[in-house]
Amino acid sequence: DVKANDQGSVETVVTDANVYSANGIIYINGNNEIATVYNMQGAVVATIEVDGNATVAPATSGIYLVRCGNSVSKVAVQK
């Protein structure tokens, strides 16, 4: 289940990694696996190997899903 608070911000669904966005970049910390970033249309934006820390800079603002192993996080990116 995805939950949103009254202000419309997005919360993490399930996570073993710390995933967040700031300044138009998605940060993935603390997970030594493959991370796949999807846009809301389901297209793969990036697939990267996370070795403790990684960043992804999507081309546009929007909501993205980040999958690391069995973990999925939903983040909002503002450019």
mmCIF file with all atom_site columns, C-alpha atoms in Angstrom:
data_model
loop_
_atom_site.group_PDB
_atom_site.id
_atom_site.type_symbol
_atom_site.label_atom_id
_atom_site.label_alt_id
_atom_site.label_comp_id
_atom_site.label_asym_id
_atom_site.label_entity_id
_atom_site.label_seq_id
_atom_site.pdbx_PDB_ins_code
_atom_site.Cartn_x
_atom_site.Cartn_y
_atom_site.Cartn_z
_atom_site.occupancy
_atom_site.B_iso_or_equiv
_atom_site.pdbx_formal_charge
_atom_site.auth_seq_id
_atom_site.auth_comp_id
_atom_site.auth_asym_id
_atom_site.auth_atom_id
_atom_site.pdbx_PDB_model_num
ATOM 1  C CA . ASP A 1 1  ? 0.000  0.000  0.000   1.00 0.00 ? 1  ASP A CA 1
ATOM 2  C CA . VAL A 1 2  ? 1.180  3.485  -0.824  1.00 0.00 ? 2  VAL A CA 1
ATOM 3  C CA . LYS A 1 3  ? 0.224  6.088  1.746   1.00 0.00 ? 3  LYS A CA 1
ATOM 4  C CA . ALA A 1 4  ? 0.259  9.852  1.392   1.00 0.00 ? 4  ALA A CA 1
ATOM 5  C CA . ASN A 1 5  ? -0.243 12.377 4.129   1.00 0.00 ? 5  ASN A CA 1
ATOM 6  C CA . ASP A 1 6  ? -2.602 15.356 3.914   1.00 0.00 ? 6  ASP A CA 1
ATOM 7  C CA . GLN A 1 7  ? 0.088  17.570 2.345   1.00 0.00 ? 7  GLN A CA 1
ATOM 8  C CA . GLY A 1 8  ? 0.390  15.195 -0.609  1.00 0.00 ? 8  GLY A CA 1
ATOM 9  C CA . SER A 1 9  ? 3.951  14.087 0.106   1.00 0.00 ? 9  SER A CA 1
ATOM 10 C CA . VAL A 1 10 ? 5.016  10.567 -0.746  1.00 0.00 ? 10 VAL A CA 1
ATOM 11 C CA . GLU A 1 11 ? 6.080  7.973  1.807   1.00 0.00 ? 11 GLU A CA 1
ATOM 12 C CA . THR A 1 12 ? 8.278  4.928  1.314   1.00 0.00 ? 12 THR A CA 1
ATOM 13 C CA . VAL A 1 13 ? 6.379  1.735  0.526   1.00 0.00 ? 13 VAL A CA 1
ATOM 14 C CA . VAL A 1 14 ? 8.857  -0.994 1.598   1.00 0.00 ? 14 VAL A CA 1
ATOM 15 C CA . THR A 1 15 ? 12.554 -0.393 1.923   1.00 0.00 ? 15 THR A CA 1
ATOM 16 C CA . ASP A 1 16 ? 15.884 -1.886 2.944   1.00 0.00 ? 16 ASP A CA 1
ATOM 17 C CA . ALA A 1 17 ? 17.692 1.094  1.408   1.00 0.00 ? 17 ALA A CA 1
ATOM 18 C CA . ASN A 1 18 ? 17.472 4.788  2.218   1.00 0.00 ? 18 ASN A CA 1
ATOM 19 C CA . VAL A 1 19 ? 16.045 6.413  -0.929  1.00 0.00 ? 19 VAL A CA 1
ATOM 20 C CA . TYR A 1 20 ? 15.302 10.144 -1.153  1.00 0.00 ? 20 TYR A CA 1
ATOM 21 C CA . SER A 1 21 ? 15.506 13.060 -3.569  1.00 0.00 ? 21 SER A CA 1
ATOM 22 C CA . ALA A 1 22 ? 17.023 16.512 -3.285  1.00 0.00 ? 22 ALA A CA 1
ATOM 23 C CA . ASN A 1 23 ? 17.924 19.142 -5.883  1.00 0.00 ? 23 ASN A CA 1
ATOM 24 C CA . GLY A 1 24 ? 16.591 17.037 -8.769  1.00 0.00 ? 24 GLY A CA 1
ATOM 25 C CA . ILE A 1 25 ? 18.670 13.958 -7.884  1.00 0.00 ? 25 ILE A CA 1
ATOM 26 C CA . ILE A 1 26 ? 17.601 10.582 -6.461  1.00 0.00 ? 26 ILE A CA 1
ATOM 27 C CA . TYR A 1 27 ? 19.954 9.317  -3.728  1.00 0.00 ? 27 TYR A CA 1
ATOM 28 C CA . ILE A 1 28 ? 20.148 5.613  -2.839  1.00 0.00 ? 28 ILE A CA 1
ATOM 29 C CA . ASN A 1 29 ? 22.136 4.728  0.299   1.00 0.00 ? 29 ASN A CA 1
ATOM 30 C CA . GLY A 1 30 ? 22.970 1.595  2.245   1.00 0.00 ? 30 GLY A CA 1
ATOM 31 C CA . ASN A 1 31 ? 22.110 -1.145 -0.230  1.00 0.00 ? 31 ASN A CA 1
ATOM 32 C CA . ASN A 1 32 ? 24.603 -3.339 -2.107  1.00 0.00 ? 32 ASN A CA 1
ATOM 33 C CA . GLU A 1 33 ? 22.340 -4.507 -4.943  1.00 0.00 ? 33 GLU A CA 1
ATOM 34 C CA . ILE A 1 34 ? 21.067 -3.509 -8.366  1.00 0.00 ? 34 ILE A CA 1
ATOM 35 C CA . ALA A 1 35 ? 18.684 -0.531 -8.272  1.00 0.00 ? 35 ALA A CA 1
ATOM 36 C CA . THR A 1 36 ? 16.169 0.109  -11.038 1.00 0.00 ? 36 THR A CA 1
ATOM 37 C CA . VAL A 1 37 ? 14.418 3.474  -11.357 1.00 0.00 ? 37 VAL A CA 1
ATOM 38 C CA . TYR A 1 38 ? 11.031 3.610  -13.126 1.00 0.00 ? 38 TYR A CA 1
ATOM 39 C CA . ASN A 1 39 ? 8.930  6.604  -14.157 1.00 0.00 ? 39 ASN A CA 1
ATOM 40 C CA . MET A 1 40 ? 5.163  6.567  -13.585 1.00 0.00 ? 40 MET A CA 1
ATOM 41 C CA . GLN A 1 41 ? 4.575  5.206  -17.099 1.00 0.00 ? 41 GLN A CA 1
ATOM 42 C CA . GLY A 1 42 ? 6.561  2.088  -16.103 1.00 0.00 ? 42 GLY A CA 1
ATOM 43 C CA . ALA A 1 43 ? 9.561  2.843  -18.301 1.00 0.00 ? 43 ALA A CA 1
ATOM 44 C CA . VAL A 1 44 ? 13.025 2.119  -16.896 1.00 0.00 ? 44 VAL A CA 1
ATOM 45 C CA . VAL A 1 45 ? 14.880 5.405  -16.367 1.00 0.00 ? 45 VAL A CA 1
ATOM 46 C CA . ALA A 1 46 ? 18.082 3.864  -14.982 1.00 0.00 ? 46 ALA A CA 1
ATOM 47 C CA . THR A 1 47 ? 19.543 0.601  -13.771 1.00 0.00 ? 47 THR A CA 1
ATOM 48 C CA . ILE A 1 48 ? 22.625 0.923  -11.571 1.00 0.00 ? 48 ILE A CA 1
ATOM 49 C CA . GLU A 1 49 ? 24.682 -1.147 -9.171  1.00 0.00 ? 49 GLU A CA 1
ATOM 50 C CA . VAL A 1 50 ? 24.529 0.389  -5.707  1.00 0.00 ? 50 VAL A CA 1
ATOM 51 C CA . ASP A 1 51 ? 27.770 -0.077 -3.793  1.00 0.00 ? 51 ASP A CA 1
ATOM 52 C CA . GLY A 1 52 ? 26.780 1.641  -0.552  1.00 0.00 ? 52 GLY A CA 1
ATOM 53 C CA . ASN A 1 53 ? 25.723 4.915  -2.226  1.00 0.00 ? 53 ASN A CA 1
ATOM 54 C CA . ALA A 1 54 ? 24.469 5.881  -5.672  1.00 0.00 ? 54 ALA A CA 1
ATOM 55 C CA . THR A 1 55 ? 22.738 8.764  -7.415  1.00 0.00 ? 55 THR A CA 1
ATOM 56 C CA . VAL A 1 56 ? 20.421 9.034  -10.415 1.00 0.00 ? 56 VAL A CA 1
ATOM 57 C CA . ALA A 1 57 ? 19.577 12.346 -12.109 1.00 0.00 ? 57 ALA A CA 1
ATOM 58 C CA . PRO A 1 58 ? 16.295 11.906 -14.033 1.00 0.00 ? 58 PRO A CA 1
ATOM 59 C CA . ALA A 1 59 ? 15.817 14.238 -16.999 1.00 0.00 ? 59 ALA A CA 1
ATOM 60 C CA . THR A 1 60 ? 12.471 15.596 -15.762 1.00 0.00 ? 60 THR A CA 1
ATOM 61 C CA . SER A 1 61 ? 10.599 16.324 -12.551 1.00 0.00 ? 61 SER A CA 1
ATOM 62 C CA . GLY A 1 62 ? 8.073  13.727 -11.483 1.00 0.00 ? 62 GLY A CA 1
ATOM 63 C CA . ILE A 1 63 ? 7.293  10.714 -9.329  1.00 0.00 ? 63 ILE A CA 1
ATOM 64 C CA . TYR A 1 64 ? 9.661  7.747  -9.614  1.00 0.00 ? 64 TYR A CA 1
ATOM 65 C CA . LEU A 1 65 ? 9.726  4.207  -8.211  1.00 0.00 ? 65 LEU A CA 1
ATOM 66 C CA . VAL A 1 66 ? 13.079 2.815  -7.082  1.00 0.00 ? 66 VAL A CA 1
ATOM 67 C CA . ARG A 1 67 ? 13.416 -0.975 -6.738  1.00 0.00 ? 67 ARG A CA 1
ATOM 68 C CA . CYS A 1 68 ? 16.386 -2.445 -4.827  1.00 0.00 ? 68 CYS A CA 1
ATOM 69 C CA . GLY A 1 69 ? 15.988 -6.208 -4.472  1.00 0.00 ? 69 GLY A CA 1
ATOM 70 C CA . ASN A 1 70 ? 12.621 -6.719 -2.736  1.00 0.00 ? 70 ASN A CA 1
ATOM 71 C CA . SER A 1 71 ? 12.402 -3.058 -1.671  1.00 0.00 ? 71 SER A CA 1
ATOM 72 C CA . VAL A 1 72 ? 10.390 -0.404 -3.507  1.00 0.00 ? 72 VAL A CA 1
ATOM 73 C CA . SER A 1 73 ? 10.471 3.314  -2.704  1.00 0.00 ? 73 SER A CA 1
ATOM 74 C CA . LYS A 1 74 ? 8.456  6.104  -4.268  1.00 0.00 ? 74 LYS A CA 1
ATOM 75 C CA . VAL A 1 75 ? 10.146 9.503  -4.555  1.00 0.00 ? 75 VAL A CA 1
ATOM 76 C CA . ALA A 1 76 ? 9.181  12.903 -5.944  1.00 0.00 ? 76 ALA A CA 1
ATOM 77 C CA . VAL A 1 77 ? 11.868 14.706 -7.962  1.00 0.00 ? 77 VAL A CA 1
ATOM 78 C CA . GLN A 1 78 ? 11.697 18.453 -8.553  1.00 0.00 ? 78 GLN A CA 1
ATOM 79 C CA . LYS A 1 79 ? 14.067 20.088 -11.043 1.00 0.00 ? 79 LYS A CA 1
#
